[in-house]
Structure formats: structure tokens, C-alpha cells
XYZ file of C-alpha atoms in Angstrom:
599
model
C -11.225 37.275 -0.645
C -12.888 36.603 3.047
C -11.315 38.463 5.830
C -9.787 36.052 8.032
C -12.412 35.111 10.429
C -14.731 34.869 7.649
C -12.576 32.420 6.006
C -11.779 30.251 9.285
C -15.862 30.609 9.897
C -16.109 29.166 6.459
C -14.080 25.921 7.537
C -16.649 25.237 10.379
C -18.260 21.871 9.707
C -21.765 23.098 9.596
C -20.740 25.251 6.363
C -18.932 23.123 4.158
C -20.310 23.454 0.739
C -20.635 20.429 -1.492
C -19.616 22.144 -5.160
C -17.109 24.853 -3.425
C -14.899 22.937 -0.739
C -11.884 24.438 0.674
C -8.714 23.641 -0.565
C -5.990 21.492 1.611
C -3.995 24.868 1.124
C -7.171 26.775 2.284
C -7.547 24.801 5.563
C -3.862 24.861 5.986
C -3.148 28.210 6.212
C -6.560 29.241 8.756
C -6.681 30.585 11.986
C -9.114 28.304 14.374
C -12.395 29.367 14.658
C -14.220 28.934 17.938
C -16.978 26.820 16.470
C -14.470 23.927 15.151
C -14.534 20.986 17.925
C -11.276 19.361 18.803
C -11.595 16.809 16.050
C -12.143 19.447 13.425
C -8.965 21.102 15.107
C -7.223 17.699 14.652
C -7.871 17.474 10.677
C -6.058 20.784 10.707
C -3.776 19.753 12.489
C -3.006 16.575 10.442
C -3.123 18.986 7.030
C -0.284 21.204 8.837
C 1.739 17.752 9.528
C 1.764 16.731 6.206
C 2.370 20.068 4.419
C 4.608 21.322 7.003
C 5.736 19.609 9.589
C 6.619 15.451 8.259
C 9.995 15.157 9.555
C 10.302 18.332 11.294
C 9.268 21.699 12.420
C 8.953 24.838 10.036
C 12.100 27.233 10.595
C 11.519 30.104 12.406
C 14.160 32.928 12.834
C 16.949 32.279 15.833
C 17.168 34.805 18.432
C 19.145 38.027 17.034
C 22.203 37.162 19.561
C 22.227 33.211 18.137
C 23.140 34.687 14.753
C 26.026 34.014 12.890
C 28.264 37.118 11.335
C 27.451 37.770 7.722
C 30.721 38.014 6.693
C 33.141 40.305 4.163
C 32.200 43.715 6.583
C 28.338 43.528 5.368
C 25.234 44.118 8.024
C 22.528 42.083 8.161
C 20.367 42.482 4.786
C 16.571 43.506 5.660
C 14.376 41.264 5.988
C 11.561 39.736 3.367
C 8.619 42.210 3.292
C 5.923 39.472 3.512
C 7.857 35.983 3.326
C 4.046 34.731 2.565
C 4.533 36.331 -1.038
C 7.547 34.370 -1.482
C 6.018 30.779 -1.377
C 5.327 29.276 -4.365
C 1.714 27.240 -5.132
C 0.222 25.813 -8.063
C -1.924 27.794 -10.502
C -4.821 26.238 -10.003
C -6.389 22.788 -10.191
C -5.449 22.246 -14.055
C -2.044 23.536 -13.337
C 0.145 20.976 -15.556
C 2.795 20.627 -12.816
C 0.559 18.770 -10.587
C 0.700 15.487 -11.091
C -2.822 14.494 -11.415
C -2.371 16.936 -13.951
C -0.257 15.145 -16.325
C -0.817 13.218 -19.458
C -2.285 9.480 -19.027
C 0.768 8.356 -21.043
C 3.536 9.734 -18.993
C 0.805 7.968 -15.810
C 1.151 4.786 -17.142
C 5.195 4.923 -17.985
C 5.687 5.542 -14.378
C 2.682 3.195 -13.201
C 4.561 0.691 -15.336
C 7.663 1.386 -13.554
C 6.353 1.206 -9.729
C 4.773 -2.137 -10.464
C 7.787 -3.420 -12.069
C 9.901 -2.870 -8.766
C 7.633 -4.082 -6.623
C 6.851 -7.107 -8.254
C 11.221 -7.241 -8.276
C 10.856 -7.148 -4.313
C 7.828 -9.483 -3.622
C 9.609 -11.867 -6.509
C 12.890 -11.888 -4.117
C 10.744 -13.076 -1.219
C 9.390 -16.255 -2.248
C 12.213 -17.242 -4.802
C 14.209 -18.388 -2.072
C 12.153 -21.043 -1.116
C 12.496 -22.824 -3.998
C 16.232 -23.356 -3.190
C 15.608 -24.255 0.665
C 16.727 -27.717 0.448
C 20.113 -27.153 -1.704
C 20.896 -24.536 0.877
C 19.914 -26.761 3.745
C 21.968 -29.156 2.029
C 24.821 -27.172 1.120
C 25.285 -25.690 4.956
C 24.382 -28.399 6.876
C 21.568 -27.089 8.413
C 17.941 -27.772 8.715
C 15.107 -26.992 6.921
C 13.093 -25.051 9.769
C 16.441 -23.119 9.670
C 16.794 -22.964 6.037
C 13.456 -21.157 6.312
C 14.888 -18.297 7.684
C 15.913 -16.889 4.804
C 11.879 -16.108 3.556
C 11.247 -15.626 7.272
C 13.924 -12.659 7.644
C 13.586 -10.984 4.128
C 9.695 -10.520 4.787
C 10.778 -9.145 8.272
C 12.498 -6.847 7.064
C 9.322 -5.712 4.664
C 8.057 -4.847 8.377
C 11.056 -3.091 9.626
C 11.474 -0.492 6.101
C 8.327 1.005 6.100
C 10.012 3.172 9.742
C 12.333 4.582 7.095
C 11.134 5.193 3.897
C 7.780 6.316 4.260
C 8.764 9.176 6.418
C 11.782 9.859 3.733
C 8.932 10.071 0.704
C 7.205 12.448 2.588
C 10.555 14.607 3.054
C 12.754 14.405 -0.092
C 9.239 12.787 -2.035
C 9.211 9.981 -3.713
C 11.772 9.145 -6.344
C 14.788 9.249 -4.677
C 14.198 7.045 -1.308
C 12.478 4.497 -3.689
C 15.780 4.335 -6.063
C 18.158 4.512 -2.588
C 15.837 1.327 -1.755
C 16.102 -0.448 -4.901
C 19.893 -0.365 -5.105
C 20.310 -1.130 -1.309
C 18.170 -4.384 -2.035
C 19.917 -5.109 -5.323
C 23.240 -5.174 -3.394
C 21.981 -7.103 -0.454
C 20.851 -9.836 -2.594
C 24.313 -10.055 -4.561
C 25.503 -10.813 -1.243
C 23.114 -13.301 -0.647
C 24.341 -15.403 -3.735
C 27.903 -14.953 -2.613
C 27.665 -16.034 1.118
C 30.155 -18.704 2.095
C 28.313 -19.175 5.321
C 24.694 -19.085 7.407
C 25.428 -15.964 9.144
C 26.180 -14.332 6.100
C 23.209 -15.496 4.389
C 20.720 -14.393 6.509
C 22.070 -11.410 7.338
C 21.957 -10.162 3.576
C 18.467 -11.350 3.309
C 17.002 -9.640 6.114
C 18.707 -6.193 4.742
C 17.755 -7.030 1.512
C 14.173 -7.324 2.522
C 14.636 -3.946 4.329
C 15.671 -1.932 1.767
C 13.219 -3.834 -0.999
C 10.203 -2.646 2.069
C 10.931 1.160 -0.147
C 8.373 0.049 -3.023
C 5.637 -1.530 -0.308
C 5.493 1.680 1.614
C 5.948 4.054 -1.018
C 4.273 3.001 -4.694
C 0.576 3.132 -3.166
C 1.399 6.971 -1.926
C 2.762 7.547 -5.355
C -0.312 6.566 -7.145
C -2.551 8.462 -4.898
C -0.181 11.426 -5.807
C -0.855 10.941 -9.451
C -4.278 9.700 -9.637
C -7.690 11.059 -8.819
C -10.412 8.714 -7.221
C -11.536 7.491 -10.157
C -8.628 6.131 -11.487
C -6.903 5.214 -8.468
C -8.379 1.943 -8.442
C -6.940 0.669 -11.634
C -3.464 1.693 -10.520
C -3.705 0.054 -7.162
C -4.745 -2.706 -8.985
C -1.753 -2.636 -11.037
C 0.119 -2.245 -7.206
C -1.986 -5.402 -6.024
C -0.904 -7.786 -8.773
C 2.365 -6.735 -8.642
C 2.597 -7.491 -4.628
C 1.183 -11.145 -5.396
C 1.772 -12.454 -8.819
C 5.831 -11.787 -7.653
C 5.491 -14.514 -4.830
C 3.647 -17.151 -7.206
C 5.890 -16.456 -10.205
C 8.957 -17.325 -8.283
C 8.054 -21.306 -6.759
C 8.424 -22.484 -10.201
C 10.831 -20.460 -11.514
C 13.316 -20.358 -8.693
C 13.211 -24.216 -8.917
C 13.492 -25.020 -12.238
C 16.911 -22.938 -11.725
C 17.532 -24.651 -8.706
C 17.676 -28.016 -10.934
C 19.627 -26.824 -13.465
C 23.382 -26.956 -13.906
C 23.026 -22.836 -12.700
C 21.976 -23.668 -8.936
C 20.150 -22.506 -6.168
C 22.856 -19.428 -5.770
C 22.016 -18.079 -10.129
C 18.230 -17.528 -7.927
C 19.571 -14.746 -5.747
C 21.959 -13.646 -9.079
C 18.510 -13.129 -11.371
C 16.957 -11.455 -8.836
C 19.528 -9.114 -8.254
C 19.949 -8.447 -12.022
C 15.775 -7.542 -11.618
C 16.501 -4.816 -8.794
C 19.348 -3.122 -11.012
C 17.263 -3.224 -14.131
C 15.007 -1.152 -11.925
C 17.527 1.439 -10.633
C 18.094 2.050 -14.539
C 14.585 2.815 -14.760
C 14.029 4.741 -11.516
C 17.126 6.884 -12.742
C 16.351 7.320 -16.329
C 12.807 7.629 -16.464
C 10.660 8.492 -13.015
C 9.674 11.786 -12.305
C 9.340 13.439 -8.660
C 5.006 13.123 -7.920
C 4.620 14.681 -4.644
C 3.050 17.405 -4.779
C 5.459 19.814 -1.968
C 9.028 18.281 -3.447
C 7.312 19.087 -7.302
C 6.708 22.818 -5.989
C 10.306 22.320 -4.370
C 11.556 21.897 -8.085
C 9.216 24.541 -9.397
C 10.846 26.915 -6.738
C 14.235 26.197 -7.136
C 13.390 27.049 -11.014
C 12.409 29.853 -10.470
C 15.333 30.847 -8.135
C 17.737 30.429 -11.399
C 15.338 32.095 -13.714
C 14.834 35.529 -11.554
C 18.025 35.464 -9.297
C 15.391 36.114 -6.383
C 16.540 33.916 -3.728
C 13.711 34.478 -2.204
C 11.463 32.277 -4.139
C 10.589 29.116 -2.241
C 8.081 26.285 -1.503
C 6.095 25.363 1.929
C 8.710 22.364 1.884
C 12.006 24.421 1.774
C 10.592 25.548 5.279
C 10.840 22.016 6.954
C 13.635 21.634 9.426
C 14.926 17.923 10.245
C 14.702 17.522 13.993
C 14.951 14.368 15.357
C 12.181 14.633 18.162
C 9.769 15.777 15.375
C 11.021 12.783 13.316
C 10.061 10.526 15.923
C 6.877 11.872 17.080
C 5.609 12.575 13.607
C 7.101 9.839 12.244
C 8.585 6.836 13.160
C 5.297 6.771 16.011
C 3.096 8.025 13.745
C 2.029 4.588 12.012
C 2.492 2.911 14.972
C -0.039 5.306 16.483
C -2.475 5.207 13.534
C -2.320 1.552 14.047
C -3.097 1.446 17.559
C -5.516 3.957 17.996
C -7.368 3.952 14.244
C -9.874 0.816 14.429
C -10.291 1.009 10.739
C -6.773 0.554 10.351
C -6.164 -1.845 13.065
C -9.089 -4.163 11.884
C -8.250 -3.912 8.036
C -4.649 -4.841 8.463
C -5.494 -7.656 10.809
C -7.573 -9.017 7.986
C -5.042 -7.917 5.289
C -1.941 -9.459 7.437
C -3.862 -12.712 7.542
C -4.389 -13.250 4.250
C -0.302 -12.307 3.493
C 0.489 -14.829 6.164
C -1.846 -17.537 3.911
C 0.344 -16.659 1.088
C 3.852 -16.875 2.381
C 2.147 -20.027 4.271
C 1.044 -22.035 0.934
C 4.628 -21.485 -0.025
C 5.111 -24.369 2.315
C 1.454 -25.950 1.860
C 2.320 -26.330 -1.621
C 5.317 -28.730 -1.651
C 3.551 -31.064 0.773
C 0.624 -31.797 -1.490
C 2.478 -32.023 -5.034
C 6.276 -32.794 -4.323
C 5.529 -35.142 -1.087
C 1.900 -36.548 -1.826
C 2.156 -36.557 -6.213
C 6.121 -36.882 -5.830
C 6.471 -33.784 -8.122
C 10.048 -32.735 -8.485
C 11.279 -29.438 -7.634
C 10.026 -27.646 -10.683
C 7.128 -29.219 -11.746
C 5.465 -29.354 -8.354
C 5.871 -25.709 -8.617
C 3.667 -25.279 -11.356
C 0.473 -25.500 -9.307
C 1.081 -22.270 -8.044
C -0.171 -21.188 -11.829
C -3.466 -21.723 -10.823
C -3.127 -19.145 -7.748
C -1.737 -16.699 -10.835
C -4.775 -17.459 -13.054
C -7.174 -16.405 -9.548
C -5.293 -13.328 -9.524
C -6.137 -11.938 -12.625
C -9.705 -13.329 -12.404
C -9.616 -11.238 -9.750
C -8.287 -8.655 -11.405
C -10.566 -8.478 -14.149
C -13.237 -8.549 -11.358
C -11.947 -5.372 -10.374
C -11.898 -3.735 -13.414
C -15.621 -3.929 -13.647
C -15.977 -2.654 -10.293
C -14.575 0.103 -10.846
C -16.519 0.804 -13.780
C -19.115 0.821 -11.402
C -17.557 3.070 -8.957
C -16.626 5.976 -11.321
C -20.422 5.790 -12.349
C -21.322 6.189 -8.371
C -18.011 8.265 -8.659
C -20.148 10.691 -11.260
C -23.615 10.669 -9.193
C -21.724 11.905 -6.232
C -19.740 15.261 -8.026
C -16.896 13.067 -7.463
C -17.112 12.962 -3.995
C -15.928 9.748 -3.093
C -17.745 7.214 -0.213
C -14.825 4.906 1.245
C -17.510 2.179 2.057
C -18.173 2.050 -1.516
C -14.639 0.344 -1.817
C -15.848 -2.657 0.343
C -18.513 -4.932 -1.423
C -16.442 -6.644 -3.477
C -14.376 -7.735 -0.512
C -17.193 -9.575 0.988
C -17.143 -11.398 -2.396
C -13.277 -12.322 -2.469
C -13.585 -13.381 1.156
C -16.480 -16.034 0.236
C -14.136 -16.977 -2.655
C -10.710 -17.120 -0.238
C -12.720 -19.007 2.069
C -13.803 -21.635 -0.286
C -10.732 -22.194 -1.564
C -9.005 -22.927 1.399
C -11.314 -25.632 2.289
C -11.058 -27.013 -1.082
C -7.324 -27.432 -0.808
C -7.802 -29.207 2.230
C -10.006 -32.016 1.584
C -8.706 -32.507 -2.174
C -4.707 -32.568 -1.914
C -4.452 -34.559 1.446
C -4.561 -38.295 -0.870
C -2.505 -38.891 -4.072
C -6.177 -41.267 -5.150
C -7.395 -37.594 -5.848
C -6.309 -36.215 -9.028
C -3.361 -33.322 -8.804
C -5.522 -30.784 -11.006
C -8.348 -30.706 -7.967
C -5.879 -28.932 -5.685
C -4.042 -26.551 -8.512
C -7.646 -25.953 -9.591
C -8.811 -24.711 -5.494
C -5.697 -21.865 -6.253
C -8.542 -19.973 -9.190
C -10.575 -19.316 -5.556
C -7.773 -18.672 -3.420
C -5.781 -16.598 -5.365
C -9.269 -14.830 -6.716
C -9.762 -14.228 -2.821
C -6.455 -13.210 -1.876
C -5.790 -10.130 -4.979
C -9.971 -8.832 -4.097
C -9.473 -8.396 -0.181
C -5.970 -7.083 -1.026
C -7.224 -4.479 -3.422
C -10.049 -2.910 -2.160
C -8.862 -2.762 1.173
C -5.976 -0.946 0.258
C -8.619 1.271 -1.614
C -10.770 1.689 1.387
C -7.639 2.610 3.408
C -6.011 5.052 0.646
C -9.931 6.820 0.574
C -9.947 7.228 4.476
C -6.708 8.699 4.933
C -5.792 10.141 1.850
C -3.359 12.449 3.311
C -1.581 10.382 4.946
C -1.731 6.858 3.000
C 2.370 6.796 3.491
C 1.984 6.495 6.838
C -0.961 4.345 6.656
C 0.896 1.972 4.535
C 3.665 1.972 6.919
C 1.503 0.849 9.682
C 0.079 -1.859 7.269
C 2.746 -3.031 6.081
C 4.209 -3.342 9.693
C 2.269 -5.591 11.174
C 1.547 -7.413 7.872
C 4.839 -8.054 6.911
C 5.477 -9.426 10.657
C 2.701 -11.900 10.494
C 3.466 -12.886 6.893
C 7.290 -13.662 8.318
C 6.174 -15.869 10.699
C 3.710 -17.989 8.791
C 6.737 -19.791 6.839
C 8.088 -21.256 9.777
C 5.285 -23.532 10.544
C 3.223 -24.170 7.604
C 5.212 -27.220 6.258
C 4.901 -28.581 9.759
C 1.058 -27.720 10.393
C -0.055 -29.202 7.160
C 2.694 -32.326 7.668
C 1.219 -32.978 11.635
C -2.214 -31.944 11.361
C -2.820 -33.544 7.970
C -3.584 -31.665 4.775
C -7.048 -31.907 4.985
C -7.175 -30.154 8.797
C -5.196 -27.675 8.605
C -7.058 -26.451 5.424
C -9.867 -26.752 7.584
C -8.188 -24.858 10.343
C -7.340 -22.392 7.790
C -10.903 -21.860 6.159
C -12.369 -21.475 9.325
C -10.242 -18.321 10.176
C -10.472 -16.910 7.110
C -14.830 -17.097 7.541
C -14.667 -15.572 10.976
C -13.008 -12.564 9.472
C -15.662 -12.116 6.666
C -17.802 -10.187 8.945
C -14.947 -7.170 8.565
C -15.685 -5.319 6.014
C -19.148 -5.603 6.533
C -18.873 -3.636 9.469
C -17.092 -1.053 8.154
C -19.634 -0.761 5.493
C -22.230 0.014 8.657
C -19.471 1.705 10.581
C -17.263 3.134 8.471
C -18.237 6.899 8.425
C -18.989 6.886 12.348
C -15.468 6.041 13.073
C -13.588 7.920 10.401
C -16.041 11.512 11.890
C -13.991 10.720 15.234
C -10.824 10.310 13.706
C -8.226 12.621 14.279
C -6.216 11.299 10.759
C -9.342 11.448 8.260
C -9.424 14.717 5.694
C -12.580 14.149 4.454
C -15.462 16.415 6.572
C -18.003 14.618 7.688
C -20.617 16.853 5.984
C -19.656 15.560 2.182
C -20.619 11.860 3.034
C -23.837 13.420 4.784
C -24.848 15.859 1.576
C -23.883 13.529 -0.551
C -25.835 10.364 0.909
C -28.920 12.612 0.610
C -28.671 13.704 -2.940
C -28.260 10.068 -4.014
C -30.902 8.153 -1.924
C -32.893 7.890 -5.450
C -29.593 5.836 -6.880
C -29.180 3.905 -4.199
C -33.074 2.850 -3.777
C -32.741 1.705 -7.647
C -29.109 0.053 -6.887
C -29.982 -1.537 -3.989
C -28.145 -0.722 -1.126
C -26.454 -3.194 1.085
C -27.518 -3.706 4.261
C -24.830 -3.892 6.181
C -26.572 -3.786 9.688
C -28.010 -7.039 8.893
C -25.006 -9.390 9.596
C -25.904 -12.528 8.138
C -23.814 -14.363 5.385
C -26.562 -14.431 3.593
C -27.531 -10.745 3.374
C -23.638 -10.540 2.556
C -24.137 -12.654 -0.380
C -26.957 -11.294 -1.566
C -25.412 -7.843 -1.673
C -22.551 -8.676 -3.223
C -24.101 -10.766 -6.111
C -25.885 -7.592 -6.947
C -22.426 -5.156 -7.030
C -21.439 -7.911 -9.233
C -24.721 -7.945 -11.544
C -24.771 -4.014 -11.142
C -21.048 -3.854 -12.314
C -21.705 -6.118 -15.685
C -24.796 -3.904 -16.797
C -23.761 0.112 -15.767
C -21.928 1.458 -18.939
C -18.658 3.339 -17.768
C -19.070 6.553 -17.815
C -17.977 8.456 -20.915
């Protein structure tokens, strides 16, 4: 073992070594070395915050005249030789208590799980504007006010993430997830119980707020139990979950609406969803961050030797509200403002959720007002959107065939940028679709499947950008992708609340045909995106004060596979053209359909 300038020398950016790189626990526990620049001291500093300090400061001993009597005539005991001894750690990196560590069954039960709740919360969103005009109706109030109820539920998706994501990284995962779940479930039986407006809307918005838990929390979950190369999969799982749940609930929520149940049995199903989930939060997920699983180990070990002693990094965390708000509450907030990668990607990303809660509206103009649909039927077009999702999804599969085989010829050290191609593809196919929509569901002398059928590209679009940005995101700020969700979600969830409120009017007063336009148009200046960050990309994330990853792995790395990338083709992302963009992309697509997966 290095003496301890040796081993803070060794963390020095010029000395990282490709097959034998320093631990998180390594860098966490160094003294600074001279030679590391203020970023590098940053990085540590960002390892220390999640390790030790995410809602608070470690506890360090009170002055001698601050302390409390021991009680029962007894002096103080000594103290702990070398407290350092006393903290547990895993074994090593096949220890079967880490999470990555465990079997891909018990993965995919709790995989299963997370995608079930989430698709329970993003279900809740959009099921209540099927029942918009009973409830208009029934209160006597308008529709533009009826709306509120998506409007404030999806608000509160951007309120949550100030709460729970900073709770998941304190008490871990399970338990501020299952706290959220029930919180929602009970909000919503309120919902189906108001007697008036005020009532109504105020359940909804906490109902959205406590249903935010799965948003902010299931992508930090999977990156605690997957590796790079199968994080993709599960975050595709997350993705289809997130939109499938909106698209599912148009036709659903109004065939109920119809029925002799009414618009109220909506809010009653979906309630019956969030408590199904509790059951399975309580019964069946396991704890799968990392500090709170050494917490349990610790505490295990407590009973087993009697040695009080025994504890993890985590037991050390003191809740202090300053610390809660700096590191915290501002923390995503800061990220967002001061992180172009993350400013820029949920900009794109809140767009695109905006479109979604926006054809919610879009929708019943074309086929309930324009084909004179009724409530159920005309919801049935939002199939097509479903069947572009898992096109989409089966688009990603490939790709990440593809990226465990760049995955390999890297020794696993993972490229962010490589995340991005295939979002230049979904945008061309978002794009498209959007102007489709427009100029074939403004007349009723234009067949109803022409429309339903522009949903394949928009919903294709919509699940790709989603998806491997939240990819590229969870590979640049690995350690902290709670927080970076938080900030995401944020800002998304605010611009997707909004969107709902004017949609039915901007397609009824600009015509179907121009605001589909209007809408295409903004969604092909913000193609350009990730093809930046392709170019960009590692030059920001080397001045970022949030990114884990040294510099020096992307810069070993790009030189040992310049021979795979000259047979590949690499995209040329400082050529920003739409056609360059094209070009590139059609050949991650042909790449992806003849590379084997790795075996």
C-alpha cells in the first residue's frame, strides 16, 4: 500500500492508468495533492458529497464541555482506537452485496417492479383527460379550467424531484419510493371523491407530487444495479414505462368515462394501480444503494459481534438543514444552471414532454371534432404513438448491441457521446411526424388512418431522444444521476404542465395543419443538439465540476481505438449539416444490424 502522498500523487490526472483506476473509495478518502487543479479538486469534492456529505455533514465529536452525562455513575468509555477500522466496505468488486453484483433474475424482478410504478404515475397523468368534459360538465366549469387537473398533477412531477431525490440519497432508495407511492395512491382516492373544484385540484397536484418519487428515483436505481453495458436496456425499460403510461390512458380512461362506471371509477383504477405497487415495493424490493446496503451490512454485523462499533460511511451523515439546502435542494437547480450539458439536454428533453402532454389535446381535435369519433374510439389513435414506441424500442435494443461491442473495444470504459447517434435519428423521425400530423388530420376528405399512422414517427421520435439522452446524462454524471434527474425532471415536468393548457386552442385557432407546422419546425431547430455534444461533449464535461469520469480515460481510450473507429466510421460531428447528420446515423443503424453482440 502507497504512503499517502504517493497515493494522492497517484490521483493526479497525468497518472491515471487505463487497466488500474482508482476506486470512488480510493479518491474519497485522499489527501490533495499539489498537482490536482481546482477542477480535479472539485471531482473530489463531488465523490465526498455523495459518499459523505448528501443531506448533511459527517459527525464530528462536540466539544468535551457540550457533552451530555453518561449516566448510572459511569465515566466516559475510551475512545475507538482508529474509528477508520470500524467502517465497513465491500470485499471487493465481485462482492455479492453490491448490487451490480447480484443475480440477473433478482435485476429483472426489481427492474420489473420500478417500471411498473412508474408507468402507475405517468398512467395517472394523462387518464384524466379523458374525463375533462364530464368533469367540466359535472362542476360547471370550463374546459381550459377542467385542464387543470393534467396541468397541476404534471406540476407537481416538477415540484417532487426537491424531495425525494435528496431522500434516496439519504435513507436510499426503497423506502422514499414506497412513502411516494402510497402518498400518490391516497391523493388520487381523493381525487375520485371530491365534491368540489378546489378539492379536485388540490388532490391532483399532491398526487402528482408524491407520484414525482419514481421519475426522480428509478433511473438512480438502475444505475445502482447495472453496469454500462446493461444500463441501457433498463433505462429502456424506464423510457417506455414514462411514455407508453400517457398513451395507454386516452383510450382507456374514456372508454370508462362512457360507461355506466364514470369519469370518477378513472381516478378509482388508478388508485387501485399505485396500491398494487406499495404491495410490491413492500413485499419484494430490495435496498440498491450502495452506502444504505453497507448501512444494512453494518448494522448486521452490530447484532452478530455485539461490537457497536461496527458502522458504514453513511451512519456518519448528520441531517443539517443548511447542508440539506446547499447540497441539496440547490444542488439540481445548480447543475441545471451552470452544467450546459444538462441545461441543453433537458431543454430538448422538456420539449419533447411538452409535445406529448400537448397531443393529449391535438388528438381530440383531429378524430373526435374533425372524424366525430366518440370519446373512446377517438382515443384509439393514440395506438399508433404506442406502436412508435416500441419501434423505437426495438431500435434501441440493437443499439445497444452495438454499444457493448464499442463497450468491449474500450475495456469497458464507457464514451458518453457514444449514447447520442441514435438521437439524431429519432429527432429526424419526431420531426417528420409532426409535420405529417399537420397537413393530414386538418380535413375529414383525408382518411383517419393517415394521422394515427404519423404517431409510428412521432412516438418512434419521442421514446429515442428520451432514451439516449437520459443515457448520455446517467454516463456524464454517474454519481450524481439523482440529482441530475431532479434537475431534469424540474424543468421538464414544468414545461410539460403548461403545454395542456393551450394545445386544444393552438391547433383549434391556428388550424391543424399550422400548428403542426409550428410544431415541426421547433422540433428541427433543436436537432442540431446532440450533435454538438457529440463534438463538444468531452470539452465541457473536463471543466465540469459534477463529472467523475477523468478526462484521461476518454483521451487513452480514443487513441487505442482510432483503428475501430476508422473501420466504423466515425461521425463527424464538426460538420453541422443535416446531411452529414443523416449520413452518420444511417450508418450506427447499418453498423448496429451487422456487429454480433458480444458473447
Amino acid at each position: 500500500m502507497p504512503s499517502p502522498p504517493e497515493r494522492a500523487s497517484s490521483l493526479s490526472p497525468a497518472s491515471f492508468d487505463l487497466e488500474e483506476a482508482p476506486t470512488f473509495e480510493d479518491i474519497r478518502s485522499e489527501p490533495v495533492s499539489r498537482r490536482q487543479t481546482n477542477i480535479d479538486l472539485a471531482r473530489v469534492e463531488s465523490l465526498r458529497l455523495t459518499h459523505r456529505s448528501t443531506v448533511g455533514s459527517s459527525a464530528g465529536p462536540a466539544p468535551r464541555e457540550e457533552w451530555l452525562p453518561f449516566g448510572d455513575g459511569k465515566d466516559y468509555p475510551p475512545l475507538l482506537p482508529d474509528p477508520e477500522k470500524y467502517v465497513v466496505g465491500f470485499i471487493g468488486v465481485d462482492d455479492p452485496m453490491h448490487p451490480q453484483n447480484w443475480s440477473m433474475s433478482k435485476k429483472v424482478l426489481l427492474s420489473v417492479i420500478l417500471a411498473y410504478i412508474t408507468f402507475t404515475a405517468s398512467f395517472a397523468s394523462a387518464i384524466f383527460s379523458s374525463a375533462i368534459g364530464a368533469i367540466a360538465e359535472k362542476f360547471s366549469i370550463s374546459i381550459e379550467v377542467a385542464t387543470l387537473g393534467v396541468t397541476l398533477y404534471v406540476l407537481g412531477f416538477s415540484a417532487g424531484p426537491t424531495i425525494w431525490a435528496p431522500a434516496s440519497e439519504l435513507i436510499g432508495r426503497r423506502w422514499p419510493i414506497t412513502i411516494g407511492m402510497i402518498g400518490y395512491s391516497i391523493f388520487t382516492i381523493g381525487t375520485a371523491t371530491a365534491k368540489d373544484t378546489q378539492t379536485l385540484f388540490i388532490t391532483r397536484f399532491f398526487a402528482g407530487l408524491f407520484a414525482a418519487s419514481p421519475f426522480a428515483i428509478v433511473p438512480a436505481a438502475f444505475a445502482d444495479m447495472y453496469n454500462n453495458s446493461q444500463r441501457g436496456i433498463a433505462i429502456a425499460m424506464f423510457a417506455m414505462a414514462v411514455f407508453v403510461g400517457p398513451f395507454a390512458s386516452p383510450f382507456t380512461g374514456g372508454f370508462i368515462t362512457m360507461s355506466y362506471l364514470g369519469w370518477r371509477w378513472t381516478m378509482y383504477i388508478s388508485a387501485i394501480m399505485g396500491f398494487f405497487g406499495v404491495v410490491l415495493l413492500i413485499f419484494f424490493y430490495k435496498e440498491t444503494y450502495a452506502p444504505v446496503v453497507l448501512m444494512e451490512k453494518a448494522a448486521m454485523l452490530r447484532r452478530q459481534t455485539h461490537n457497536w462499533g461496527i458502522h458504514a460511511k453513511q451512519d456518519e451523515v448528520e441531517l443539517d438543514l443548511n447542508d440539506l439546502i446547499t447540497n441539496n435542494f440547490s444542488r439540481p437547480i445548480r447543475m441545471l444552471l451552470t452544467e450546459p450539458i444538462v441545461f441543453l439536454i433537458t431543454i430538448y428533453m422538456s420539449f419533447i414532454y411538452g409535445i406529448l402532454y400537448a397531443l393529449l389535446g391535438a388528438y381530440p381535435v383531429v378524430f373526435q371534432r374533425t372524424h366525430r369519433m366518440n370519446l373512446g374510439v377517438g382515443g384509439l389513435p393514440f395506438i399508433g404513438l404506442i406502436l412508435g414506441e416500441f419501434a423505437g424500442g426495438v431500435y434501441s435494443l440493437i443499439g445497444a448491441k452495438y454499444y457493448a461491442h464499442k463497450l468491449h473495444n474500450n475495456n469497458d470504459i464507457p464514451i458518453p457521446e457514444w449514447r447520442l447517434p441514435p438521437a439524431i435519428v429519432g429527432g429526424i423521425a419526431f420531426t417528420i411526424g409532426l409535420f405529417w400530423y399537420g397537413w393530414t388530420g386538418w380535413t375529414r376528405s383525408i382518411h383517419w388512418m393517415a394521422p394515427t399512422a404519423s404517431g409510428v414517427f412521432t412516438g418512434f421520435g419521442i421514446y429515442v431522444i428520451f432514451l439516449q439522452c437520459f443515457n448520455y446524462l446517467i454516463d456524464s454524471y454517474l454519481q450524481f444521476a439523482a440529482s441530475v434527474f431532479a434537475a431534469n425532471t424540474i424543468l421538464r415536468s414544468a414545461v410539460g404542465a403548461g403545454f395542456p393548457l393551450f394545445s386544444r386552442q393552438l391547433f383549434t385557432n391556428l388550424g391543424v395543419q399550422w400548428a403542426g407546422t409550428l410544431l415541426g419546425c421547433l422540433a428541427l431547430i433543436m436537432i442540431p443538439i446532440p450533435l454538438a455534444f457529440i463534438k463538444l461533449g468531452p470539452r465541457l464535461r473536463r471543466r465540469s465540476r459534477f463529472a467523475p469520469s477523468p478526462v484521461v480515460f476518454e483521451e487513452k481510450s480514443e487513441a487505442k481505438n482510432a483503428k475501430m473507429r476508422q473501420r466504423e466510421g466515425k461521425l463527424r460531428a464538426s460538420k453541422f449539416t443535416y446531411l452529414n447528420g443523416f449520413s452518420a446515423s444511417a450508418r450506427f443503424f447499418w453498423i448496429s444490424l451487422t456487429i454480433p453482440p458480444r458473447r
